[in-house]
Each structure stands twice: as C-alpha cells, then as structure tokens.
PDB file of C-alpha atoms in Angstrom:
ATOM      1  CA  MET A  20      41.947-101.554  29.569  1.00 62.00           C
ATOM      2  CA  PRO A  21      39.867 -98.306  29.513  1.00 76.00           C
ATOM      3  CA  LEU A  22      39.151 -96.458  26.719  1.00 74.00           C
ATOM      4  CA  ARG A  23      41.588 -93.763  27.936  1.00 75.00           C
ATOM      5  CA  ALA A  24      44.493 -95.346  28.289  1.00 67.00           C
ATOM      6  CA  ILE A  25      44.352 -96.874  24.542  1.00 73.00           C
ATOM      7  CA  ILE A  26      44.014 -93.584  23.583  1.00 72.00           C
ATOM      8  CA  LEU A  27      46.274 -91.854  25.690  1.00 68.00           C
ATOM      9  CA  LEU A  28      49.577 -94.677  25.160  1.00 67.00           C
ATOM     10  CA  PRO A  29      49.760 -93.994  21.710  1.00 66.00           C
ATOM     11  CA  ALA A  30      49.797 -89.919  22.069  1.00 64.00           C
ATOM     12  CA  LEU A  31      52.399 -90.069  25.045  1.00 61.00           C
ATOM     13  CA  ALA A  32      54.526 -92.372  22.471  1.00 60.00           C
ATOM     14  CA  LEU A  33      54.240 -89.680  19.864  1.00 58.00           C
ATOM     15  CA  ALA A  34      54.879 -86.868  21.997  1.00 51.00           C
ATOM     16  CA  ALA A  35      57.949 -88.830  22.986  1.00 51.00           C
ATOM     17  CA  CYS A  36      59.469 -88.506  19.763  1.00 57.00           C
ATOM     18  CA  THR A  37      59.134 -85.144  18.849  1.00 64.00           C
ATOM     19  CA  SER A  38      57.960 -83.092  21.923  1.00 73.00           C
ATOM     20  CA  MET A  39      57.919 -79.382  22.152  1.00 75.00           C
ATOM     21  CA  ALA A  40      60.118 -78.436  24.979  1.00 76.00           C
ATOM     22  CA  PRO A  41      63.821 -79.981  23.409  1.00 80.00           C
ATOM     23  CA  ALA A  42      62.591 -78.200  20.311  1.00 80.00           C
ATOM     24  CA  LEU A  43      62.235 -74.761  22.265  1.00 79.00           C
ATOM     25  CA  ASP A  44      65.620 -75.643  23.606  1.00 79.00           C
ATOM     26  CA  GLU A  45      67.366 -76.069  20.775  1.00 84.00           C
ATOM     27  CA  GLU A  46      66.637 -72.472  19.969  1.00 84.00           C
ATOM     28  CA  ILE A  47      68.529 -70.716  22.521  1.00 88.00           C
ATOM     29  CA  ILE A  48      72.298 -70.266  21.125  1.00 91.00           C
ATOM     30  CA  SER A  49      74.787 -68.934  23.356  1.00 91.00           C
ATOM     31  CA  SER A  50      76.040 -65.707  21.373  1.00 91.00           C
ATOM     32  CA  MET A  51      79.581 -66.640  22.542  1.00 92.00           C
ATOM     33  CA  THR A  52      79.425 -69.141  19.406  1.00 91.00           C
ATOM     34  CA  TYR A  53      79.594 -66.110  17.384  1.00 94.00           C
ATOM     35  CA  ASP A  54      82.549 -64.530  19.118  1.00 93.00           C
ATOM     36  CA  SER A  55      85.595 -65.230  16.743  1.00 93.00           C
ATOM     37  CA  THR A  56      83.365 -64.325  13.695  1.00 93.00           C
ATOM     38  CA  PRO A  57      84.695 -61.433  12.302  1.00 94.00           C
ATOM     39  CA  CYS A  58      82.363 -58.155  13.183  1.00 93.00           C
ATOM     40  CA  ALA A  59      81.870 -57.030   9.376  1.00 93.00           C
ATOM     41  CA  GLU A  60      81.073 -60.781   8.991  1.00 94.00           C
ATOM     42  CA  LEU A  61      78.873 -60.878  11.884  1.00 94.00           C
ATOM     43  CA  VAL A  62      76.724 -57.829  11.095  1.00 92.00           C
ATOM     44  CA  ALA A  63      76.286 -59.584   7.484  1.00 93.00           C
ATOM     45  CA  ARG A  64      75.289 -62.836   8.245  1.00 94.00           C
ATOM     46  CA  ARG A  65      73.242 -61.403  10.938  1.00 92.00           C
ATOM     47  CA  ASP A  66      71.012 -58.932   8.640  1.00 91.00           C
ATOM     48  CA  ALA A  67      70.787 -61.400   5.916  1.00 93.00           C
ATOM     49  CA  LEU A  68      69.127 -64.149   7.953  1.00 93.00           C
ATOM     50  CA  ALA A  69      66.750 -61.169   9.561  1.00 91.00           C
ATOM     51  CA  SER A  70      66.026 -60.008   6.212  1.00 91.00           C
ATOM     52  CA  TYR A  71      65.110 -63.770   4.482  1.00 92.00           C
ATOM     53  CA  HIS A  72      62.872 -64.573   7.843  1.00 89.00           C
ATOM     54  CA  ARG A  73      61.322 -60.680   7.600  1.00 87.00           C
ATOM     55  CA  ILE A  74      62.351 -60.287  11.206  1.00 84.00           C
ATOM     56  CA  GLY A  75      63.017 -56.186  12.304  1.00 77.00           C
ATOM     57  CA  ALA A  76      66.382 -54.783  12.080  1.00 69.00           C
ATOM     58  CA  ASP A  77      65.775 -53.953  15.734  1.00 65.00           C
ATOM     59  CA  GLY A  78      65.201 -57.225  17.304  1.00 59.00           C
ATOM     60  CA  ALA A  79      64.331 -55.763  19.886  1.00 56.00           C
ATOM     61  CA  LEU A  80      61.113 -58.280  20.485  1.00 66.00           C
ATOM     62  CA  LEU A  81      63.116 -61.608  19.752  1.00 73.00           C
ATOM     63  CA  VAL A  82      62.808 -64.127  22.726  1.00 76.00           C
ATOM     64  CA  PRO A  83      64.420 -67.267  21.739  1.00 76.00           C
ATOM     65  CA  GLY A  84      62.393 -70.499  23.119  1.00 74.00           C
ATOM     66  CA  LYS A  85      59.270 -68.421  23.684  1.00 74.00           C
ATOM     67  CA  ARG A  86      56.385 -70.867  24.579  1.00 69.00           C
ATOM     68  CA  PRO A  87      53.373 -71.148  21.989  1.00 67.00           C
ATOM     69  CA  PHE A  88      50.204 -69.917  22.959  1.00 65.00           C
ATOM     70  CA  TYR A  89      48.578 -73.066  22.906  1.00 67.00           C
ATOM     71  CA  VAL A  90      51.309 -75.026  25.329  1.00 68.00           C
ATOM     72  CA  ALA A  91      50.072 -74.922  28.525  1.00 66.00           C
ATOM     73  CA  SER A  92      53.417 -74.342  31.364  1.00 68.00           C
ATOM     74  CA  GLY A  93      54.750 -77.474  32.251  1.00 66.00           C
ATOM     75  CA  ALA A  94      53.145 -79.154  29.552  1.00 65.00           C
ATOM     76  CA  GLY A  95      55.831 -79.218  27.067  1.00 64.00           C
ATOM     77  CA  PRO A  96      57.331 -82.531  27.327  1.00 71.00           C
ATOM     78  CA  PHE A  97      53.869 -84.198  26.917  1.00 72.00           C
ATOM     79  CA  LEU A  98      53.045 -82.323  23.734  1.00 75.00           C
ATOM     80  CA  PRO A  99      54.397 -82.904  20.363  1.00 78.00           C
ATOM     81  CA  ASP A 100      55.836 -80.374  18.198  1.00 77.00           C
ATOM     82  CA  THR A 101      53.092 -79.880  15.385  1.00 78.00           C
ATOM     83  CA  ARG A 102      54.671 -76.462  14.258  1.00 80.00           C
ATOM     84  CA  LEU A 103      54.958 -76.183  10.624  1.00 85.00           C
ATOM     85  CA  PRO A 104      58.465 -76.472   9.093  1.00 88.00           C
ATOM     86  CA  TRP A 105      58.776 -72.733   8.347  1.00 89.00           C
ATOM     87  CA  THR A 106      57.848 -71.827  12.008  1.00 86.00           C
ATOM     88  CA  ARG A 107      60.259 -73.856  13.381  1.00 87.00           C
ATOM     89  CA  ASP A 108      62.692 -72.290  10.730  1.00 90.00           C
ATOM     90  CA  ARG A 109      61.940 -69.234  11.877  1.00 89.00           C
ATOM     91  CA  SER A 110      61.927 -69.639  15.390  1.00 88.00           C
ATOM     92  CA  ARG A 111      65.429 -71.242  15.265  1.00 90.00           C
ATOM     93  CA  ALA A 112      66.326 -68.476  13.201  1.00 91.00           C
ATOM     94  CA  ILE A 113      65.347 -65.798  15.664  1.00 91.00           C
ATOM     95  CA  GLY A 114      67.530 -67.821  18.352  1.00 91.00           C
ATOM     96  CA  VAL A 115      70.951 -67.258  16.342  1.00 93.00           C
ATOM     97  CA  ILE A 116      69.900 -63.989  15.346  1.00 92.00           C
ATOM     98  CA  ALA A 117      69.195 -63.284  19.438  1.00 90.00           C
ATOM     99  CA  ALA A 118      72.981 -64.878  20.171  1.00 92.00           C
ATOM    100  CA  MET A 119      74.606 -62.769  16.974  1.00 92.00           C
ATOM    101  CA  ASP A 120      72.901 -59.826  18.177  1.00 90.00           C
ATOM    102  CA  GLY A 121      74.063 -60.484  21.872  1.00 90.00           C
ATOM    103  CA  SER A 122      78.017 -61.331  20.661  1.00 92.00           C
ATOM    104  CA  ILE A 123      77.162 -57.842  18.329  1.00 92.00           C
ATOM    105  CA  LYS A 124      76.301 -55.648  21.461  1.00 90.00           C
ATOM    106  CA  ARG A 125      79.023 -57.159  23.586  1.00 91.00           C
ATOM    107  CA  ARG A 126      81.632 -56.614  21.094  1.00 92.00           C
ATOM    108  CA  GLN A 127      80.419 -53.229  20.216  1.00 90.00           C
ATOM    109  CA  CYS A 128      80.595 -54.281  16.738  1.00 86.00           C
ATOM    110  CA  ARG A 129      78.011 -51.424  15.147  1.00 78.00           C
ATOM    111  CA  ALA A 130      79.511 -48.109  15.099  1.00 62.00           C
ATOM    112  CA  ALA A 131      77.141 -45.779  17.211  1.00 47.00           C
TER     113      ALA A 131
END
C-alpha cells in the first residue's frame, strides 16, 4: 500500500466522525422556533446571549454557518471540525441570535 494511502485513510476516518460540514449546518436555526416565545422574553434572552458572547446589539454582521477561512469550498465533509470549544459555542450562539432576530423582526417585537 502506498504511503499516501496509509496516511490518508486514518485522516478520512477521523474526518467522518466530526467533519466541518455538519457542524456548520447545525449553526443554522429556523426563526420559527422562537415564534411561540413572548416578545419581552425573547428580546431579553437574545440580548443576554449576545452580551454573554460579546456580540453587538445590531447583529447585522451575523452569518450563521459561515465557512471558516481555512476550509476550501466543498472540502467541509472531509475536514474535521478542529475549532476550539468556545469558537463552536460562539458560532452556535450566532445562529441562535440570528434566528431570534428573525422572529423579533417578523413579529415587530422591538418598539421603533
């Protein structure tokens, strides 16, 4: 067996367990999940989560499931998710905040 195959097989086996693509897909959350939550509680939860993760109040730059710069397009299923736990938590929070923002905007929870 060639040396490349010997090196490549364990890497592919590890990538299948914790690949980047499913991890990024989990960060995208439907805003309809939060439609049954009362507006005041939803706004408070959103602001508390944003404050905890130090995410700005406007949230205009939040892109849930954004591909990290080091993951080439189409390579997500083959690369393991090597992000640090706090980075994964923050990325998940960005998805939750974006979903909450969608529900807040659609239901016009914030007084203008």
